[in-house]
PDB file of C-alpha atoms and ligand atoms in Angstrom:
ATOM      1  CA  MET A 260      76.159  94.061  90.122  1.00 98.00           C
ATOM      2  CA  LYS A 261      77.584  90.697  89.168  1.00 98.00           C
ATOM      3  CA  TRP A 262      77.981  88.096  91.941  1.00 98.00           C
ATOM      4  CA  ILE A 263      80.515  85.264  91.760  1.00 98.00           C
ATOM      5  CA  GLU A 264      80.657  82.678  94.519  1.00 98.00           C
ATOM      6  CA  ALA A 265      84.128  81.165  94.953  1.00 98.00           C
ATOM      7  CA  ALA A 266      84.623  77.719  96.503  1.00 98.00           C
ATOM      8  CA  ASN A 267      87.306  79.049  98.840  1.00 98.00           C
ATOM      9  CA  TYR A 268      89.713  81.904  99.514  1.00 98.00           C
ATOM     10  CA  GLU A 269      92.240  80.686  96.970  1.00 98.00           C
ATOM     11  CA  GLU A 270      89.662  80.514  94.215  1.00 98.00           C
ATOM     12  CA  MET A 271      88.360  83.998  95.092  1.00 99.00           C
ATOM     13  CA  SER A 272      91.917  85.323  94.833  1.00 99.00           C
ATOM     14  CA  LYS A 273      92.503  83.581  91.498  1.00 98.00           C
ATOM     15  CA  ILE A 274      89.256  84.817  89.923  1.00 98.00           C
ATOM     16  CA  ALA A 275      90.050  88.391  90.942  1.00 98.00           C
ATOM     17  CA  ALA A 276      93.649  88.136  89.740  1.00 98.00           C
ATOM     18  CA  THR A 277      92.472  86.788  86.380  1.00 98.00           C
ATOM     19  CA  ILE A 278      90.313  89.880  85.856  1.00 98.00           C
ATOM     20  CA  PHE A 279      93.284  92.158  86.553  1.00 98.00           C
ATOM     21  CA  LYS A 280      95.646  90.061  84.438  1.00 98.00           C
ATOM     22  CA  GLU A 281      93.276  90.131  81.468  1.00 98.00           C
ATOM     23  CA  GLN A 282      92.983  93.908  81.778  1.00 98.00           C
ATOM     24  CA  LEU A 283      96.762  94.290  81.840  1.00 98.00           C
ATOM     25  CA  LYS A 284      97.242  91.995  78.851  1.00 96.00           C
ATOM     26  CA  LEU A 285      94.680  94.029  76.937  1.00 97.00           C
ATOM     27  CA  VAL A 286      96.009  97.449  77.982  1.00 98.00           C
ATOM     28  CA  LYS A 287      99.665  97.602  79.116  1.00 98.00           C
ATOM     29  CA  THR A 288      99.188 101.127  80.436  1.00 98.00           C
ATOM     30  CA  SER A 289      96.286 100.153  82.716  1.00 98.00           C
ATOM     31  CA  VAL A 290      95.629 102.152  85.862  1.00 98.00           C
ATOM     32  CA  PHE A 291      94.804  99.964  88.843  1.00 98.00           C
ATOM     33  CA  GLY A 292      93.089 100.933  92.077  1.00 98.00           C
ATOM     34  CA  MET A 293      94.568  98.863  94.886  1.00 98.00           C
ATOM     35  CA  ALA A 294      93.290  97.914  98.332  1.00 98.00           C
ATOM     36  CA  THR A 295      94.924  96.700 101.529  1.00 98.00           C
ATOM     37  CA  GLY A 296      93.706  94.367 104.278  1.00 96.00           C
ATOM     38  CA  SER A 297      93.778  90.633 104.846  1.00 96.00           C
ATOM     39  CA  THR A 298      91.251  89.901 102.083  1.00 98.00           C
ATOM     40  CA  PRO A 299      93.415  90.832  99.040  1.00 98.00           C
ATOM     41  CA  GLU A 300      96.657  89.173 100.234  1.00 98.00           C
ATOM     42  CA  GLY A 301      95.993  86.029  98.159  1.00 98.00           C
ATOM     43  CA  PHE A 302      95.089  88.179  95.160  1.00 98.00           C
ATOM     44  CA  TYR A 303      98.472  89.936  95.329  1.00 98.00           C
ATOM     45  CA  LYS A 304     100.249  86.568  95.599  1.00 98.00           C
ATOM     46  CA  GLU A 305      98.558  85.547  92.340  1.00 98.00           C
ATOM     47  CA  LEU A 306      99.706  88.741  90.595  1.00 98.00           C
ATOM     48  CA  VAL A 307     103.282  88.271  91.827  1.00 98.00           C
ATOM     49  CA  LYS A 308     103.207  84.636  90.699  1.00 98.00           C
ATOM     50  CA  ALA A 309     102.014  85.648  87.222  1.00 98.00           C
ATOM     51  CA  TYR A 310     104.742  88.306  86.964  1.00 98.00           C
ATOM     52  CA  GLN A 311     107.454  85.910  88.141  1.00 98.00           C
ATOM     53  CA  ALA A 312     106.274  83.327  85.615  1.00 98.00           C
ATOM     54  CA  GLY A 313     106.803  85.928  82.877  1.00 98.00           C
ATOM     55  CA  GLU A 314     103.088  85.998  82.112  1.00 97.00           C
ATOM     56  CA  LEU A 315     102.826  89.776  82.271  1.00 96.00           C
ATOM     57  CA  SER A 316     104.623  93.036  82.947  1.00 98.00           C
ATOM     58  CA  PHE A 317     103.551  96.046  84.981  1.00 98.00           C
ATOM     59  CA  ALA A 318     106.281  98.220  83.463  1.00 98.00           C
ATOM     60  CA  GLU A 319     103.805 100.603  81.855  1.00 98.00           C
ATOM     61  CA  ALA A 320     100.979 100.271  84.390  1.00 98.00           C
ATOM     62  CA  LYS A 321     100.103 102.667  87.182  1.00 98.00           C
ATOM     63  CA  SER A 322      98.434 102.165  90.542  1.00 98.00           C
ATOM     64  CA  PHE A 323      96.568 104.231  93.093  1.00 99.00           C
ATOM     65  CA  ASN A 324      95.849 102.868  96.539  1.00 98.00           C
ATOM     66  CA  LEU A 325      92.635 103.614  98.349  1.00 98.00           C
ATOM     67  CA  ASP A 326      93.834 104.870 101.677  1.00 98.00           C
ATOM     68  CA  GLU A 327      96.446 105.309 104.396  1.00 98.00           C
ATOM     69  CA  TYR A 328      96.486 105.991 108.125  1.00 98.00           C
ATOM     70  CA  ILE A 329      97.319 109.499 109.217  1.00 98.00           C
ATOM     71  CA  GLY A 330     100.469 109.642 111.330  1.00 97.00           C
ATOM     72  CA  ILE A 331     101.817 106.262 110.244  1.00 96.00           C
ATOM     73  CA  MET A 332     104.904 106.667 108.094  1.00 95.00           C
ATOM     74  CA  PRO A 333     105.816 104.383 105.160  1.00 96.00           C
ATOM     75  CA  ASN A 334     108.591 102.617 107.101  1.00 95.00           C
ATOM     76  CA  ASN A 335     106.100 101.586 109.800  1.00 96.00           C
ATOM     77  CA  GLU A 336     105.029  97.969 109.278  1.00 96.00           C
ATOM     78  CA  ALA A 337     101.407  98.889 110.004  1.00 96.00           C
ATOM     79  CA  SER A 338     101.321 101.455 107.196  1.00 97.00           C
ATOM     80  CA  TYR A 339      99.572 100.682 103.934  1.00 98.00           C
ATOM     81  CA  HIS A 340     102.679 101.843 102.073  1.00 98.00           C
ATOM     82  CA  TYR A 341     104.576  99.063 103.820  1.00 98.00           C
ATOM     83  CA  PHE A 342     101.801  96.534 103.202  1.00 98.00           C
ATOM     84  CA  MET A 343     101.761  97.251  99.471  1.00 98.00           C
ATOM     85  CA  ASP A 344     105.551  97.022  99.157  1.00 98.00           C
ATOM     86  CA  GLU A 345     105.602  93.733 101.047  1.00 98.00           C
ATOM     87  CA  ASN A 346     102.660  92.196  99.231  1.00 98.00           C
ATOM     88  CA  LEU A 347     103.176  93.489  95.706  1.00 98.00           C
ATOM     89  CA  PHE A 348     105.404  96.356  94.700  1.00 98.00           C
ATOM     90  CA  ASN A 349     108.729  94.880  95.891  1.00 98.00           C
ATOM     91  CA  TYR A 350     108.122  91.876  93.650  1.00 98.00           C
ATOM     92  CA  ILE A 351     106.854  93.314  90.366  1.00 98.00           C
ATOM     93  CA  ASP A 352     108.239  95.703  87.753  1.00 98.00           C
ATOM     94  CA  MET A 353     105.854  98.613  88.250  1.00 98.00           C
ATOM     95  CA  LYS A 354     107.922 101.806  88.219  1.00 98.00           C
ATOM     96  CA  ARG A 355     108.136 103.610  91.555  1.00 98.00           C
ATOM     97  CA  GLU A 356     106.959 106.860  89.983  1.00 98.00           C
ATOM     98  CA  ASN A 357     103.814 105.080  88.830  1.00 98.00           C
ATOM     99  CA  ILE A 358     102.930 103.783  92.307  1.00 98.00           C
ATOM    100  CA  HIS A 359     100.659 106.025  94.338  1.00 98.00           C
ATOM    101  CA  VAL A 360      99.620 105.509  97.942  1.00 98.00           C
ATOM    102  CA  PRO A 361      98.041 108.492  99.720  1.00 98.00           C
ATOM    103  CA  THR A 362     100.368 110.202 102.170  1.00 98.00           C
ATOM    104  CA  GLY A 363      99.852 109.590 105.863  1.00 96.00           C
ATOM    105  CA  ASN A 364     102.014 112.574 106.739  1.00 97.00           C
ATOM    106  CA  PRO A 365      99.830 114.994 108.735  1.00 96.00           C
ATOM    107  CA  LYS A 366     101.893 117.941 107.451  1.00 96.00           C
ATOM    108  CA  GLU A 367     101.003 117.125 103.844  1.00 96.00           C
ATOM    109  CA  ILE A 368      97.305 116.421 104.285  1.00 94.00           C
ATOM    110  CA  ALA A 369      96.023 119.917 103.571  1.00 92.00           C
ATOM    111  CA  THR A 370      97.034 119.702  99.907  1.00 96.00           C
ATOM    112  CA  ALA A 371      97.365 115.929  99.476  1.00 97.00           C
ATOM    113  CA  THR A 372      93.675 115.129  99.117  1.00 97.00           C
ATOM    114  CA  ALA A 373      92.947 117.330  96.086  1.00 97.00           C
ATOM    115  CA  GLU A 374      96.331 116.427  94.589  1.00 98.00           C
ATOM    116  CA  TYR A 375      95.479 112.750  94.793  1.00 98.00           C
ATOM    117  CA  ASP A 376      92.283 113.130  92.760  1.00 98.00           C
ATOM    118  CA  ALA A 377      94.140 115.342  90.291  1.00 98.00           C
ATOM    119  CA  ALA A 378      96.842 112.676  89.876  1.00 98.00           C
ATOM    120  CA  ILE A 379      94.218 109.997  89.224  1.00 98.00           C
ATOM    121  CA  ALA A 380      92.549 112.217  86.635  1.00 98.00           C
ATOM    122  CA  ALA A 381      95.913 113.019  85.017  1.00 98.00           C
ATOM    123  CA  ALA A 382      96.582 109.280  84.692  1.00 98.00           C
ATOM    124  CA  GLY A 383      93.312 108.956  82.772  1.00 98.00           C
ATOM    125  CA  GLY A 384      91.261 107.559  85.664  1.00 98.00           C
ATOM    126  CA  VAL A 385      91.283 104.131  87.290  1.00 98.00           C
ATOM    127  CA  ASP A 386      90.538 101.235  84.927  1.00 98.00           C
ATOM    128  CA  ILE A 387      89.844  98.650  87.630  1.00 98.00           C
ATOM    129  CA  GLN A 388      89.440  99.340  91.320  1.00 99.00           C
ATOM    130  CA  LEU A 389      89.917  96.510  93.802  1.00 99.00           C
ATOM    131  CA  LEU A 390      87.907  96.809  97.014  1.00 98.00           C
ATOM    132  CA  GLY A 391      87.446  94.978 100.280  1.00 98.00           C
ATOM    133  CA  ILE A 392      84.554  95.734 102.589  1.00 98.00           C
ATOM    134  CA  GLY A 393      84.572  96.594 106.279  1.00 96.00           C
ATOM    135  CA  VAL A 394      82.330  94.799 108.782  1.00 94.00           C
ATOM    136  CA  ASN A 395      80.412  98.091 108.879  1.00 95.00           C
ATOM    137  CA  GLY A 396      80.182  98.306 105.103  1.00 97.00           C
ATOM    138  CA  HIS A 397      82.989 100.778 104.604  1.00 97.00           C
ATOM    139  CA  ILE A 398      84.871 100.870 101.295  1.00 98.00           C
ATOM    140  CA  GLY A 399      88.276 102.425 101.501  1.00 98.00           C
ATOM    141  CA  PHE A 400      87.981 104.225 104.812  1.00 97.00           C
ATOM    142  CA  ASN A 401      84.608 105.717 103.925  1.00 98.00           C
ATOM    143  CA  GLU A 402      82.750 105.015 107.134  1.00 96.00           C
ATOM    144  CA  PRO A 403      78.941 104.874 107.539  1.00 97.00           C
ATOM    145  CA  GLY A 404      77.355 108.285 107.081  1.00 97.00           C
ATOM    146  CA  THR A 405      79.876 109.461 104.483  1.00 95.00           C
ATOM    147  CA  ALA A 406      78.371 111.516 101.656  1.00 98.00           C
ATOM    148  CA  PHE A 407      78.579 109.676  98.339  1.00 98.00           C
ATOM    149  CA  GLU A 408      79.768 112.900  96.651  1.00 98.00           C
ATOM    150  CA  LEU A 409      83.094 113.127  98.470  1.00 98.00           C
ATOM    151  CA  GLU A 410      86.415 112.774  96.686  1.00 98.00           C
ATOM    152  CA  THR A 411      89.691 111.990  98.465  1.00 98.00           C
ATOM    153  CA  ASN A 412      89.476 113.356 101.993  1.00 97.00           C
ATOM    154  CA  MET A 413      90.563 112.944 105.583  1.00 97.00           C
ATOM    155  CA  VAL A 414      88.252 110.892 107.794  1.00 97.00           C
ATOM    156  CA  GLU A 415      87.837 109.905 111.412  1.00 96.00           C
ATOM    157  CA  LEU A 416      87.826 106.136 111.870  1.00 96.00           C
ATOM    158  CA  THR A 417      84.970 104.475 113.727  1.00 93.00           C
ATOM    159  CA  GLN A 418      85.603 102.432 116.828  1.00 94.00           C
ATOM    160  CA  SER A 419      84.582  99.212 114.994  1.00 90.00           C
ATOM    161  CA  THR A 420      87.151  99.850 112.245  1.00 93.00           C
ATOM    162  CA  ARG A 421      89.869 100.627 114.777  1.00 96.00           C
ATOM    163  CA  GLU A 422      89.028  97.422 116.667  1.00 94.00           C
ATOM    164  CA  ALA A 423      88.985  95.342 113.463  1.00 91.00           C
ATOM    165  CA  ASN A 424      92.424  96.705 112.549  1.00 93.00           C
ATOM    166  CA  GLN A 425      93.936  96.413 116.014  1.00 95.00           C
ATOM    167  CA  ILE A 426      95.609  93.129 115.005  1.00 94.00           C
ATOM    168  CA  TYR A 427      98.183  95.198 113.102  1.00 93.00           C
ATOM    169  CA  PHE A 428      99.062  97.269 116.189  1.00 96.00           C
ATOM    170  CA  ASP A 429     100.196  96.539 119.772  1.00 95.00           C
ATOM    171  CA  THR A 430      97.243  98.156 121.513  1.00 96.00           C
ATOM    172  CA  ILE A 431      93.997  99.841 120.498  1.00 97.00           C
ATOM    173  CA  ASP A 432      95.527 103.176 121.522  1.00 96.00           C
ATOM    174  CA  ASP A 433      98.168 102.707 118.830  1.00 96.00           C
ATOM    175  CA  VAL A 434      95.535 102.428 116.084  1.00 97.00           C
ATOM    176  CA  PRO A 435      95.302 105.801 114.363  1.00 97.00           C
ATOM    177  CA  THR A 436      92.115 107.799 114.779  1.00 97.00           C
ATOM    178  CA  HIS A 437      92.228 109.325 111.290  1.00 98.00           C
ATOM    179  CA  ALA A 438      92.962 108.275 107.743  1.00 98.00           C
ATOM    180  CA  ILE A 439      93.123 109.664 104.233  1.00 98.00           C
ATOM    181  CA  THR A 440      90.897 107.848 101.770  1.00 98.00           C
ATOM    182  CA  MET A 441      89.672 108.059  98.206  1.00 98.00           C
ATOM    183  CA  GLY A 442      86.107 109.265  98.573  1.00 98.00           C
ATOM    184  CA  ILE A 443      83.112 107.331  97.337  1.00 98.00           C
ATOM    185  CA  ARG A 444      82.908 109.618  94.289  1.00 98.00           C
ATOM    186  CA  THR A 445      86.565 108.817  93.514  1.00 98.00           C
ATOM    187  CA  ILE A 446      85.845 105.099  93.789  1.00 98.00           C
ATOM    188  CA  MET A 447      82.703 105.404  91.655  1.00 98.00           C
ATOM    189  CA  ASN A 448      84.748 107.090  88.914  1.00 98.00           C
ATOM    190  CA  ALA A 449      86.667 103.848  88.319  1.00 98.00           C
ATOM    191  CA  LYS A 450      85.624 102.228  85.062  1.00 98.00           C
ATOM    192  CA  LYS A 451      85.291  98.807  86.673  1.00 98.00           C
ATOM    193  CA  VAL A 452      85.129  97.676  90.317  1.00 99.00           C
ATOM    194  CA  VAL A 453      86.012  94.273  91.799  1.00 99.00           C
ATOM    195  CA  LEU A 454      84.864  93.788  95.380  1.00 99.00           C
ATOM    196  CA  LEU A 455      86.176  90.888  97.456  1.00 99.00           C
ATOM    197  CA  ILE A 456      84.251  89.513 100.428  1.00 98.00           C
ATOM    198  CA  SER A 457      85.709  86.680 102.472  1.00 98.00           C
ATOM    199  CA  GLY A 458      84.763  85.052 105.746  1.00 98.00           C
ATOM    200  CA  ALA A 459      81.921  84.827 108.225  1.00 98.00           C
ATOM    201  CA  SER A 460      82.784  88.147 109.888  1.00 96.00           C
ATOM    202  CA  LYS A 461      81.495  89.793 106.691  1.00 98.00           C
ATOM    203  CA  GLN A 462      78.137  87.956 106.626  1.00 98.00           C
ATOM    204  CA  GLU A 463      76.147  90.951 107.811  1.00 98.00           C
ATOM    205  CA  ALA A 464      77.866  93.285 105.341  1.00 98.00           C
ATOM    206  CA  PHE A 465      77.281  90.727 102.585  1.00 98.00           C
ATOM    207  CA  ASP A 466      73.570  90.466 103.434  1.00 98.00           C
ATOM    208  CA  ARG A 467      73.193  94.215 103.458  1.00 98.00           C
ATOM    209  CA  LEU A 468      74.889  94.624 100.116  1.00 98.00           C
ATOM    210  CA  ARG A 469      72.800  91.828  98.629  1.00 98.00           C
ATOM    211  CA  SER A 470      69.598  93.496  99.845  1.00 98.00           C
ATOM    212  CA  GLY A 471      70.130  96.189  97.224  1.00 98.00           C
ATOM    213  CA  GLU A 472      69.186  99.042  99.557  1.00 98.00           C
ATOM    214  CA  ILE A 473      71.136 102.221  98.834  1.00 98.00           C
ATOM    215  CA  THR A 474      71.947 104.315 101.900  1.00 98.00           C
ATOM    216  CA  THR A 475      74.862 106.374 103.178  1.00 98.00           C
ATOM    217  CA  ASP A 476      74.576 104.324 106.406  1.00 98.00           C
ATOM    218  CA  PHE A 477      76.126 101.521 104.395  1.00 98.00           C
ATOM    219  CA  PRO A 478      78.854 102.998 102.158  1.00 98.00           C
ATOM    220  CA  ALA A 479      79.307  99.944  99.906  1.00 98.00           C
ATOM    221  CA  SER A 480      75.689 100.326  98.802  1.00 98.00           C
ATOM    222  CA  ALA A 481      76.804 103.252  96.609  1.00 98.00           C
ATOM    223  CA  LEU A 482      78.196 100.596  94.295  1.00 98.00           C
ATOM    224  CA  HIS A 483      74.663  99.676  93.240  1.00 98.00           C
ATOM    225  CA  ASN A 484      74.806 102.920  91.226  1.00 98.00           C
ATOM    226  CA  HIS A 485      77.943 101.787  89.368  1.00 98.00           C
ATOM    227  CA  LYS A 486      77.465 100.016  86.060  1.00 98.00           C
ATOM    228  CA  ASP A 487      80.366  97.543  86.242  1.00 98.00           C
ATOM    229  CA  VAL A 488      80.842  95.928  89.647  1.00 98.00           C
ATOM    230  CA  THR A 489      81.837  92.303  90.195  1.00 98.00           C
ATOM    231  CA  VAL A 490      81.551  90.917  93.728  1.00 98.00           C
ATOM    232  CA  ILE A 491      83.609  87.785  94.346  1.00 99.00           C
ATOM    233  CA  TYR A 492      82.747  86.158  97.657  1.00 98.00           C
ATOM    234  CA  THR A 493      83.552  83.141  99.763  1.00 98.00           C
ATOM    235  CA  GLY A 494      82.771  81.998 103.308  1.00 98.00           C
ATOM    236  CA  VAL A 495      79.465  83.867 103.338  1.00 98.00           C
ATOM    237  CA  LYS A 496      76.097  82.732 102.053  1.00 95.00           C
TER     238      LYS A 496
HETATM  239  P1  LIG B 710      89.992  93.154 105.602  1.00 52.27           P
HETATM  240  O1  LIG B 710      89.613  94.685 105.527  1.00 52.27           O
HETATM  241  O2  LIG B 710      90.273  92.711 104.204  1.00 52.27           O
HETATM  242  O3  LIG B 710      91.232  93.114 106.456  1.00 52.27           O
HETATM  243  O4  LIG B 710      88.832  92.453 106.206  1.00 52.27           O
HETATM  244  C1  LIG B 710      88.645  95.104 104.614  1.00 52.27           C
HETATM  245  C2  LIG B 710      88.280  96.536 104.886  1.00 52.27           C
HETATM  246  O5  LIG B 710      88.252  96.952 106.056  1.00 52.27           O
HETATM  247  O6  LIG B 710      87.986  97.246 103.922  1.00 52.27           O
END
């Protein structure tokens, strides 16, 4: 695991964006794993800026997002579909058919999980996966206790995750109880992983990851078994 300390949020975002930009310049048909949350917003701004400056094109690239809430439809501002459109996809030239965000439609869930892994495999696998980390160490929506062997699946969200994400909803009761997420196995299949950690609320998660202990109680610790992980952090020590 490679650790890069950034001076501030902007620098963290720029370092991460540079890694993705270099990948895209090298391989136009790159497959990106994307993440939502407040941490990667600056990263997406950097990608949009680079596209608008004519530095690169996503026309042949593909993307697969980590997760989505169950029961929250794409036109809902709290959905991860909406987040990705607003932060990235509406502003770059990636083709709609090449953009994949797991479905949050409860009626589709039964078949959607296996189909998602199959679609990733059919695309040749993820070249670089972007990740944030939850205060409880989750990656994607893989909450503590999740088996490392799982592929894309439906999960029940912990109370701490629902509370952390309440800012995107009116009340805690509006925060969904379930989500669809790439499993830890799916994430581990990515050829390269970039994990962003920003802000004091993540200090405990940062410390636990740094300790090197590998346990399902702390999902991000699975990444110690991956051979190409770069952690870019700021606001934690
Ligand atoms: P955040 O979410 O970037 O909004 O802190 C990260 C996560 O929960 O994975």
